[in-house]
Short mmCIF file of C-alpha atoms in Angstrom, two decimals:
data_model
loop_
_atom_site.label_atom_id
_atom_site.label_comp_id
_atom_site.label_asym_id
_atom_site.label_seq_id
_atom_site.Cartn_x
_atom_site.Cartn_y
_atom_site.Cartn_z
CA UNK W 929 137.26 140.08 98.55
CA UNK W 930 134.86 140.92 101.19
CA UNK W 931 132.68 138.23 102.90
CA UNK W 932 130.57 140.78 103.97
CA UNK W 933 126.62 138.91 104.22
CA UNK W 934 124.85 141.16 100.81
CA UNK W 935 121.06 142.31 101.87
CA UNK W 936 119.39 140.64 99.55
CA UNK W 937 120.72 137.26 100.71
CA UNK W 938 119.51 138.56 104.21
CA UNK W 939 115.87 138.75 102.39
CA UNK W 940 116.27 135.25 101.17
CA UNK W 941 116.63 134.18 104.36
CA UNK W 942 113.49 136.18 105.64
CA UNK W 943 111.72 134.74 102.77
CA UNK W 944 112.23 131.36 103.34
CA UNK W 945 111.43 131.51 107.09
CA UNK W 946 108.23 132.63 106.12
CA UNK W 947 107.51 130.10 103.46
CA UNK W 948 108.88 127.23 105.82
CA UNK W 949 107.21 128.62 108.89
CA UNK W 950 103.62 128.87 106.89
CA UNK W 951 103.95 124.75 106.07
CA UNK W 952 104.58 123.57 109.37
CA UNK W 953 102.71 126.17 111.59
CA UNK W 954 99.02 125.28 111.19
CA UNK W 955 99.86 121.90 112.97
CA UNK W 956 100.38 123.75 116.03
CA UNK W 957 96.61 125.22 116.15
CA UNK W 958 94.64 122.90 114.45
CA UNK W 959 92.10 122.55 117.61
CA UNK W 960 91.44 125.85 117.03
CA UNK W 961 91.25 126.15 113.66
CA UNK W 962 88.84 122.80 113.29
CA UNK W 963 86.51 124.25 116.34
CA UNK W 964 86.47 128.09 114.80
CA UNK W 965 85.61 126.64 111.25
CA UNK W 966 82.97 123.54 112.79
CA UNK W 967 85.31 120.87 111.02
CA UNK W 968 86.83 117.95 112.69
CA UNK W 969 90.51 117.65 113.64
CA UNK W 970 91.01 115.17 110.90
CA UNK W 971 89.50 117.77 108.62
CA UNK W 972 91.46 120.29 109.08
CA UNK W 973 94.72 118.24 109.39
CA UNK W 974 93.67 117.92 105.38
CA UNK W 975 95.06 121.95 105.78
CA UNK W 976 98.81 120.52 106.24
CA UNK W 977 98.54 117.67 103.65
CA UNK W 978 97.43 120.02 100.91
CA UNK W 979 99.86 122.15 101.67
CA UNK W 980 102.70 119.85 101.21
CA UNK W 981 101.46 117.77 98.24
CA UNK W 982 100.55 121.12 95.87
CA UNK W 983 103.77 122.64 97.29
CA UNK W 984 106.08 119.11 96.05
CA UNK W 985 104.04 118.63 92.89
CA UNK W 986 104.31 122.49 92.07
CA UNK W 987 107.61 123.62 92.60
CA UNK W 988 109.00 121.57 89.22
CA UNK W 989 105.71 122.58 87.21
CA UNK W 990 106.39 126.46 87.99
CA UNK W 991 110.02 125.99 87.72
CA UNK W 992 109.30 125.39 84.38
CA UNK W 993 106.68 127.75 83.40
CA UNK W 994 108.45 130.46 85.18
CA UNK W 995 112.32 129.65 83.67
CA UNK W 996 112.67 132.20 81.62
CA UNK W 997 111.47 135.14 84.02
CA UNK W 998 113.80 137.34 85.59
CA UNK W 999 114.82 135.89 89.17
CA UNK W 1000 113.85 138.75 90.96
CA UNK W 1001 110.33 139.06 89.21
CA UNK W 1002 109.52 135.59 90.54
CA UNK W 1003 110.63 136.26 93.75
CA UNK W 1004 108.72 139.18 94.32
CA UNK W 1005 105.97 138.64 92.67
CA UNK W 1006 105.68 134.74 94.14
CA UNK W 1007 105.89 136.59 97.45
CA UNK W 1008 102.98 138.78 97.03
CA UNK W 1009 100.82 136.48 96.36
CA UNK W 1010 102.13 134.32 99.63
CA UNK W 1011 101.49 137.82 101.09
CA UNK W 1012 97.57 138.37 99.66
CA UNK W 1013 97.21 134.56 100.03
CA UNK W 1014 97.80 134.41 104.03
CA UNK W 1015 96.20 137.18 104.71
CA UNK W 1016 92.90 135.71 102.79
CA UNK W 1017 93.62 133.00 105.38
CA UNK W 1018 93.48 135.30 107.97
CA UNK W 1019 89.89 136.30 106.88
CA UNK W 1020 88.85 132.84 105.68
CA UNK W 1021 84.66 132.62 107.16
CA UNK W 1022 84.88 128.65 106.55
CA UNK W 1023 86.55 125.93 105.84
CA UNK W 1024 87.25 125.63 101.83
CA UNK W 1025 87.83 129.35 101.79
CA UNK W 1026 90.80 128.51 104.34
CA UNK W 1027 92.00 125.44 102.06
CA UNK W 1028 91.86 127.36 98.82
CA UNK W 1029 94.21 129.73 99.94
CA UNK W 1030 96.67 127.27 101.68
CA UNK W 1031 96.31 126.15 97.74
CA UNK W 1032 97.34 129.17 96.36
CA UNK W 1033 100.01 129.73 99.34
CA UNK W 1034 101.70 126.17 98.65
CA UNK W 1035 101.84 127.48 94.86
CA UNK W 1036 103.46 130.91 95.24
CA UNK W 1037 106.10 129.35 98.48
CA UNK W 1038 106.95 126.98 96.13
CA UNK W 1039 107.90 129.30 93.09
CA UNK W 1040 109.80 131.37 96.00
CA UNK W 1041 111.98 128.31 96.90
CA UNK W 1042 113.13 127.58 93.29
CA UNK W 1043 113.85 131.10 92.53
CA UNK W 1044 115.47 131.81 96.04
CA UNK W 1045 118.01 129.07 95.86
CA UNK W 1046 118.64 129.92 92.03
CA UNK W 1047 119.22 133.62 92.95
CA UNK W 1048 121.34 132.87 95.66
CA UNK W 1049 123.56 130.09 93.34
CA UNK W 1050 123.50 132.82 90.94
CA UNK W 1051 124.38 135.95 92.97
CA UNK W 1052 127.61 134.03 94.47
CA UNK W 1053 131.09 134.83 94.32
CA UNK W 1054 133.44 132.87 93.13
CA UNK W 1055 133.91 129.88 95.86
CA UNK W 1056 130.92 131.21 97.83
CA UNK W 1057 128.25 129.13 96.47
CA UNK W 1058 127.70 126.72 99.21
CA UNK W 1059 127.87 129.11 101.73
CA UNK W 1060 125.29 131.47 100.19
CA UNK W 1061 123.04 128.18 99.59
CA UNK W 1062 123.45 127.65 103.00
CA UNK W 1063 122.04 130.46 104.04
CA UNK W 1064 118.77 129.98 102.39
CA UNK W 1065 118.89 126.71 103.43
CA UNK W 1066 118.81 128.14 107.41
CA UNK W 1067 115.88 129.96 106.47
CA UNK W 1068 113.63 127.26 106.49
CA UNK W 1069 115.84 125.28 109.43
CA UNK W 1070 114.81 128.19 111.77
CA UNK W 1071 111.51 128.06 110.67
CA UNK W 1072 111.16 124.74 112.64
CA UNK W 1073 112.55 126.04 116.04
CA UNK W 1074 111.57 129.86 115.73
CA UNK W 1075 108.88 130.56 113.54
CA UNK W 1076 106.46 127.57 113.92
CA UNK W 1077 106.70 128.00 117.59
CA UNK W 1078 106.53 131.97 117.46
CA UNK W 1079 103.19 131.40 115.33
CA UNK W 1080 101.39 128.88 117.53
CA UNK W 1081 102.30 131.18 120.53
CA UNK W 1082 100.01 133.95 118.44
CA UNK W 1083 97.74 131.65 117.46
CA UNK W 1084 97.29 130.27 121.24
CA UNK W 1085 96.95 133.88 122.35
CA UNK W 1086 94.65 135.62 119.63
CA UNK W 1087 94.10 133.48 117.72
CA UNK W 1088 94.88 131.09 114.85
CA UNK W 1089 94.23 134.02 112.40
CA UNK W 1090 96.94 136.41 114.13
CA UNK W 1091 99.32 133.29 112.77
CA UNK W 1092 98.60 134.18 109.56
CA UNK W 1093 98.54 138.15 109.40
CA UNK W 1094 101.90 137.59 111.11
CA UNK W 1095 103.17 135.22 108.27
CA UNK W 1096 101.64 138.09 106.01
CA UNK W 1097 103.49 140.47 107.76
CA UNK W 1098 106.91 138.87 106.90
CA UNK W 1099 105.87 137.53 103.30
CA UNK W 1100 105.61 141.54 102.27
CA UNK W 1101 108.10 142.52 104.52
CA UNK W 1102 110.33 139.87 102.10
CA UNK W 1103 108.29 141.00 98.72
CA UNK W 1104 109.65 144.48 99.56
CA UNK W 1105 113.17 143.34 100.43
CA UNK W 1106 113.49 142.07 97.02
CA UNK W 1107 112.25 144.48 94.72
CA UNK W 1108 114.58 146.85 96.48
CA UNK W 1109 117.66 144.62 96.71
CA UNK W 1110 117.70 141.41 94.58
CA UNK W 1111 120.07 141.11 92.40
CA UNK W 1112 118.73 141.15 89.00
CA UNK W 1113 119.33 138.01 87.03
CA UNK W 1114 117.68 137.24 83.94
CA UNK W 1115 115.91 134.38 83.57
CA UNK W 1116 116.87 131.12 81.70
CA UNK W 1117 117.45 131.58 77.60
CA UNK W 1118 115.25 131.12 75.14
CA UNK W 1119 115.02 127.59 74.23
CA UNK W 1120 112.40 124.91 73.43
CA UNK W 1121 109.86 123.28 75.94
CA UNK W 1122 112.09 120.51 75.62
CA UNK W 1123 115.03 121.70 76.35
CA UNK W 1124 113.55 123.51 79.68
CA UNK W 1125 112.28 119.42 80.72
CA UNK W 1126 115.74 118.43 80.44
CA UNK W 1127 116.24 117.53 84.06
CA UNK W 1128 113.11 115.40 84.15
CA UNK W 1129 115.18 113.33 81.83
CA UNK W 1130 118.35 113.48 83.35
CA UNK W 1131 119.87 109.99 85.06
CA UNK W 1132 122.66 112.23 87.22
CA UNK W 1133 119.44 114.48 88.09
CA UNK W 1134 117.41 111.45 89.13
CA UNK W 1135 119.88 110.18 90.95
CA UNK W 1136 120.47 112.98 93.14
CA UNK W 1137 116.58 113.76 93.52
CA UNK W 1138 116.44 110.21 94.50
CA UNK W 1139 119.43 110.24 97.36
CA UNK W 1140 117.18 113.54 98.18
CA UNK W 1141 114.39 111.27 98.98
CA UNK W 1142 115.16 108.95 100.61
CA UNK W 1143 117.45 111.28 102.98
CA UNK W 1144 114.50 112.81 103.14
CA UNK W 1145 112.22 109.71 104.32
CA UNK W 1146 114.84 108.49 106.90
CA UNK W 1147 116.28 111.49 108.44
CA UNK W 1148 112.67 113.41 108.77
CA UNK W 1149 111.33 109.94 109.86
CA UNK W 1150 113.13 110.18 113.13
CA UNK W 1151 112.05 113.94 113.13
CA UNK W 1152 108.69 113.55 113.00
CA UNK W 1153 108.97 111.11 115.86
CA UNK W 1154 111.65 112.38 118.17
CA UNK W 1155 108.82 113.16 120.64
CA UNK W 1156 107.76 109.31 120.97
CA UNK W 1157 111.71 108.47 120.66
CA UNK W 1158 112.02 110.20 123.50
CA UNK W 1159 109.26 108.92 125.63
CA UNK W 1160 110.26 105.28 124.46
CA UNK W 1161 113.90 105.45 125.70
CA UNK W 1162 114.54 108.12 128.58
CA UNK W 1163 110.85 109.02 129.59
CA UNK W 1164 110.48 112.03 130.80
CA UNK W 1165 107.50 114.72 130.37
CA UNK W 1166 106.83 117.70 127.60
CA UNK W 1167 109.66 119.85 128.81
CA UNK W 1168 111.99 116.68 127.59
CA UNK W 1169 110.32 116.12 124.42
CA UNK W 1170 110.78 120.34 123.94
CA UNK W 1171 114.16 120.30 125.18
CA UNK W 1172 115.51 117.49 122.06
CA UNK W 1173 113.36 119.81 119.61
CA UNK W 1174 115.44 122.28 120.77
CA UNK W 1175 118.65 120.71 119.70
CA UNK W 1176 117.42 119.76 116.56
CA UNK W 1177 116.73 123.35 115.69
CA UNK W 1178 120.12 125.14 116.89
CA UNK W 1179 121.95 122.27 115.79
CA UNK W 1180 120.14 122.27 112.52
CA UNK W 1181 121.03 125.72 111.75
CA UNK W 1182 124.88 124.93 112.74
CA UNK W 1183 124.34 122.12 110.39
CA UNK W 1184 122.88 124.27 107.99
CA UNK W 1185 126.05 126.98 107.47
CA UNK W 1186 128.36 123.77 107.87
CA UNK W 1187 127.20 122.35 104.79
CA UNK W 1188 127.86 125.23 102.69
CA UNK W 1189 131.16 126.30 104.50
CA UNK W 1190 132.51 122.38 103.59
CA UNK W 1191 130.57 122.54 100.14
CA UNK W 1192 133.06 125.41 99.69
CA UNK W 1193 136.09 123.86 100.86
CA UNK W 1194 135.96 120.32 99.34
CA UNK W 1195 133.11 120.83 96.54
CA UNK W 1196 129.51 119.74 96.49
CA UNK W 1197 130.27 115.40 95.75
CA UNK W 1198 132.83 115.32 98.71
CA UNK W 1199 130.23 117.35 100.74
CA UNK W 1200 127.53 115.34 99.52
CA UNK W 1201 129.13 111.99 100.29
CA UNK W 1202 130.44 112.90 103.80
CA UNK W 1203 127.13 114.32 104.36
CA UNK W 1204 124.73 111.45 103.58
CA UNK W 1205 127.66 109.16 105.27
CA UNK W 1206 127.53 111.07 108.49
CA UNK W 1207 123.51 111.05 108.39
CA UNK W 1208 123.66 107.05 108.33
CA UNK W 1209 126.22 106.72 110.98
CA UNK W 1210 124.12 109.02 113.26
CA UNK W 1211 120.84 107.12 112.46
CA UNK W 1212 122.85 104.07 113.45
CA UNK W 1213 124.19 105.19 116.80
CA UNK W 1214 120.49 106.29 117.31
CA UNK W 1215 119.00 103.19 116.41
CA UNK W 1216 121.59 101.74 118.88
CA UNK W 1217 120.72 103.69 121.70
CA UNK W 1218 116.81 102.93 121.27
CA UNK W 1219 117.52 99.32 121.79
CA UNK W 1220 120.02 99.63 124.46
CA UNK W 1221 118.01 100.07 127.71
CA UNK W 1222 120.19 103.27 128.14
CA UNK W 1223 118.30 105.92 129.86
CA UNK W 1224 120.58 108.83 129.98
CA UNK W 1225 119.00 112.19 128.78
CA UNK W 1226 122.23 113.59 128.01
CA UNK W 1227 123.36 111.09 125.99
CA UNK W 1228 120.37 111.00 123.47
CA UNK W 1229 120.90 115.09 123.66
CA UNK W 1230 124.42 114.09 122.33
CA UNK W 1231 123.09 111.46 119.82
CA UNK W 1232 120.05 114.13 118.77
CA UNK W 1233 122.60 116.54 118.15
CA UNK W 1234 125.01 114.58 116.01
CA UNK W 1235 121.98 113.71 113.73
CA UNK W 1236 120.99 116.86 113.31
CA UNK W 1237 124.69 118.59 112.32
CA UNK W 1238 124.37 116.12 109.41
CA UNK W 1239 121.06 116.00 108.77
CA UNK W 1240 120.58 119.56 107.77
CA UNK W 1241 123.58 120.16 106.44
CA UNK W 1242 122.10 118.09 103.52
CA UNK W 1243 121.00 120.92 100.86
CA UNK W 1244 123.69 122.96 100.10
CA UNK W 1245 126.32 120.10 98.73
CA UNK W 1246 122.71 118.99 97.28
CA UNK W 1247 121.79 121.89 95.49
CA UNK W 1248 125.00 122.19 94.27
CA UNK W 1249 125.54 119.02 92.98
CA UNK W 1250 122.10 119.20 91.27
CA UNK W 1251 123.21 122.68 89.75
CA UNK W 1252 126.39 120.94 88.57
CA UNK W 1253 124.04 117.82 86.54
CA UNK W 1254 121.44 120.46 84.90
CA UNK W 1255 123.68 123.69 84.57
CA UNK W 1256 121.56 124.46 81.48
CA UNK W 1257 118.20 124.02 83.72
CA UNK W 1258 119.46 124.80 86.93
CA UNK W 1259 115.72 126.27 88.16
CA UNK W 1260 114.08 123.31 87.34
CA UNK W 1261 116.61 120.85 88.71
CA UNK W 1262 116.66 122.53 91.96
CA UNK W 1263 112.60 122.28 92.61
CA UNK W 1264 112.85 118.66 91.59
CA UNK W 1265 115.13 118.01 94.40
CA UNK W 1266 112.89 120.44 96.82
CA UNK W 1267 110.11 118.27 95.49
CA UNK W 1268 111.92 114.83 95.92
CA UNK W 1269 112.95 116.15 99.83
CA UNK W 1270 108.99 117.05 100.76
CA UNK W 1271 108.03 113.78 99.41
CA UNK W 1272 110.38 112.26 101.57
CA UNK W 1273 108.78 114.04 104.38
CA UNK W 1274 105.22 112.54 103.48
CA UNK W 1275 106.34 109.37 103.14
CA UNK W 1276 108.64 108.96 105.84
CA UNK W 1277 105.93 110.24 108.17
CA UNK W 1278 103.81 106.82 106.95
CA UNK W 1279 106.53 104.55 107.17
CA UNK W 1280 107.61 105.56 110.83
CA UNK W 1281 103.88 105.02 111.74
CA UNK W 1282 104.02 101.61 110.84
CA UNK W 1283 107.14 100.75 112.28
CA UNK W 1284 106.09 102.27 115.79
CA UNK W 1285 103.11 99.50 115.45
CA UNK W 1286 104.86 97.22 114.93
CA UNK W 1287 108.28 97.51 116.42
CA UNK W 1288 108.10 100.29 118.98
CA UNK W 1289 109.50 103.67 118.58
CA UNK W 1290 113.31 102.54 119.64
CA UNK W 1291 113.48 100.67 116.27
CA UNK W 1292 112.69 104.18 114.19
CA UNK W 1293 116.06 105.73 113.66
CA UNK W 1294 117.21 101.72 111.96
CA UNK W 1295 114.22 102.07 109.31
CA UNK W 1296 115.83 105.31 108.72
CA UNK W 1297 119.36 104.26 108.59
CA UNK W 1298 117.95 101.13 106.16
CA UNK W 1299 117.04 103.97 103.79
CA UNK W 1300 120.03 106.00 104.53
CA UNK W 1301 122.61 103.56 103.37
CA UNK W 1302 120.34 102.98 100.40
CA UNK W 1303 121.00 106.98 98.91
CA UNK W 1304 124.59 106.45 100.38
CA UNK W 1305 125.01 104.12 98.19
CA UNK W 1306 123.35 106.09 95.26
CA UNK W 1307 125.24 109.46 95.90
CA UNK W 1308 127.89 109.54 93.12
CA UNK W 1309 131.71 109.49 93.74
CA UNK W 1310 133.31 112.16 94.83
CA UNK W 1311 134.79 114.25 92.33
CA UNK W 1312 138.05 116.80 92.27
CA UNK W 1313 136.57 119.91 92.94
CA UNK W 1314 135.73 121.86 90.04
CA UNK W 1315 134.56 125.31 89.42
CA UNK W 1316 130.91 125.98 91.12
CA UNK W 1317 128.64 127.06 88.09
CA UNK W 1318 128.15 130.70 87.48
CA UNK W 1319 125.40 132.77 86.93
CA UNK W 1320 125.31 132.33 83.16
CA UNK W 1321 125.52 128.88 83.48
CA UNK W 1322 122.76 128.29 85.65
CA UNK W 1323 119.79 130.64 86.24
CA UNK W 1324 120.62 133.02 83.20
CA UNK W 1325 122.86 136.16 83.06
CA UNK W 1326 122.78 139.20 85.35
CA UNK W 1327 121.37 142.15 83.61
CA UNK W 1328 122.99 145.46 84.79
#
């Protein structure tokens, strides 16, 4: 059997780079935006925060209201509206013009998401599911270390509008992609409302969505503040600070395929469990190293990179496991974990603020690892391996 990479998975990827990139990118020009639109920074920081809160609250909502539509229907038709959305964005003349469509852009990336990891579970050979999860997992990992900075490069040089026609650009790039290569997968069968909410009362979901949370809160909390992390321990200017973001993004993406090549081998609970374990320990040996007096740049480099092998290889054992709880509901499981992971994000953001008050920066990657051995403890025992769920188990039949 070949292992050949299919196109369509190739689109995936694009599409998720663009949906990842158009979260995070805006951070990197809000001066501009605020003083083009008259609007304080503060204000339009509000651009990022409604972003991520419609985007977590709306991928389970549409997972649900969209279940039963073929895969590739979502897809593409999610991703022109990101498309027509960004590019309104482009041409926003004020303020709420510019927040309704981050609105409408949060909705439509988040129906993308859902769909593109359900396509991808879906279109998988036998054995293959991690790795294809993986995949579109590294679409939004490079996001972080390629297409944020790509976009606030434009944005710096023409402008923060040029950000957007360029995420525009690759949102109908991606909308095109599909239509002409996605598999096509039916949606989920007919069955009641009820049925379709199943996850939302599922323990073995919960669970997972919860280890998902809290992996999200502690591992993103020392992402969000590598940068004073840095500063704290070794010193050192901008170019530092760049350099460790830098390692966090290639080592992310390693991370990324890792998880889904070991999903493979040992099945998603193994994965999962060696996963979340190796994310503590990291944190840990972080947390160390802030407190040590150490001041060696290569050796956080080391520690930075460790973290983020394990850090990001996170969602493909995930996704899998939560595939393997809801087979019946697959769609909807998997945008309750996405949803539990950008909550995490939010909330470890707040949390890392107040220990840097109160602490110091050093102390950041323990109040991660505190929340860490909390979902290690939650992630259930490994399992034997078993067969990865097929097509018709989780996101509905192919149609040929």
């Amino acid at each position: 059997m070949s292992h050949r990479t299919p196109p369509w998975l190739l689109v995936l990827f694009a599409a998720l780079l663009a949906t990842g990139t158009d979260e995070f990118v805006i951070a990197g020009v809000l001066p501009e935006v605020a003083e083009s639109l008259n609007v304080t920074v503060g204000v339009a920081g509000q651009l990022v925060t409604a972003f991520a809160v419609v985007y977590a609250l709306g991928a389970p909502t549409l997972a649900v209201v969209l279940d039963r539509m073929p895969r590739r229907l979502v897809l593409g038709g999610g991703l022109v509206v990101f498309t027509v959305a960004n590019a309104a964005a482009a041409l926003a003349p004020e303020y709420w013009t510019l927040l309704a469509s981050r609105i409408v852009a949060a909705l439509a990336a988040a129906s993308v998401t859902s769909a593109a990891f359900a396509t991808a579970a879906s279109g998988a050979p036998e054995g293959r599911q991690g790795s294809y999860l993986s995949v579109v997992t590294a679409g939004m990992t490079v996001a972080l270390f390629t297409g944020v900075p790509l976009g606030t490069l434009l944005g710096g040089l023409y402008g923060w509008r040029a950000t957007f026609w360029l995420i525009a650009a690759v949102g109908a790039l991606s909308a095109l992609g599909v239509f002409a290569t996605a598999p096509r997968i039916a949606g989920g069968p007919a069955a009641p409302l009820a049925d379709r909410l199943s996850p939302l009362r599922s323990l073995p979901v919960a669970r997972l969505v919860t280890v998902t949370f809290l992996c999200g809160t502690g591992g993103l909390m020392f992402y969000n503040y590598i940068g004073p992390f840095t500063s704290a321990t070794v010193g050192g200017g901008a170019d530092l600070r760049a350099g460790m973001l830098l390692i966090v993004g290639l080592l992310g993406l390693v991370g990324a395929l890792f998880g889904g090549r070991i999903s493979d081998a040992l099945g998603p609970h193994r994965t999962l469990k060696l996963v979340v374990g190796g994310h503590l320990v990291a944190l840990i040996l972080a947390g160390l190293f802030g407190v040590s007096g150490l001041t060696s740049a290569i050796v956080l480099g080391v520690l930075v990179a460790l973290w983020s092998t394990f850090a990001w290889s996170l969602n493909p054992p995930m996704q899998g496991s939560v595939l393997a709880a809801a087979p019946q509901a697959g769609m909807t499981a998997m945008a309750l974990n996405i949803s539990g992971l950008y909550l995490g994000t939010g909330v470890g953001g707040a949390i890392g603020g107040v220990v840097i008050g109160t602490l110091g920066a050093g102390y950041v990657p323990f109040a991660g690892a505190v929340l860490l051995l909390v979902a290690f403890s939650l992630t259930p025992r490994a399992r034997q391996r078993a067969a990865a769920p097929r097509a018709e188990e989780t996101s509905g039949t192919p149609v040929h």
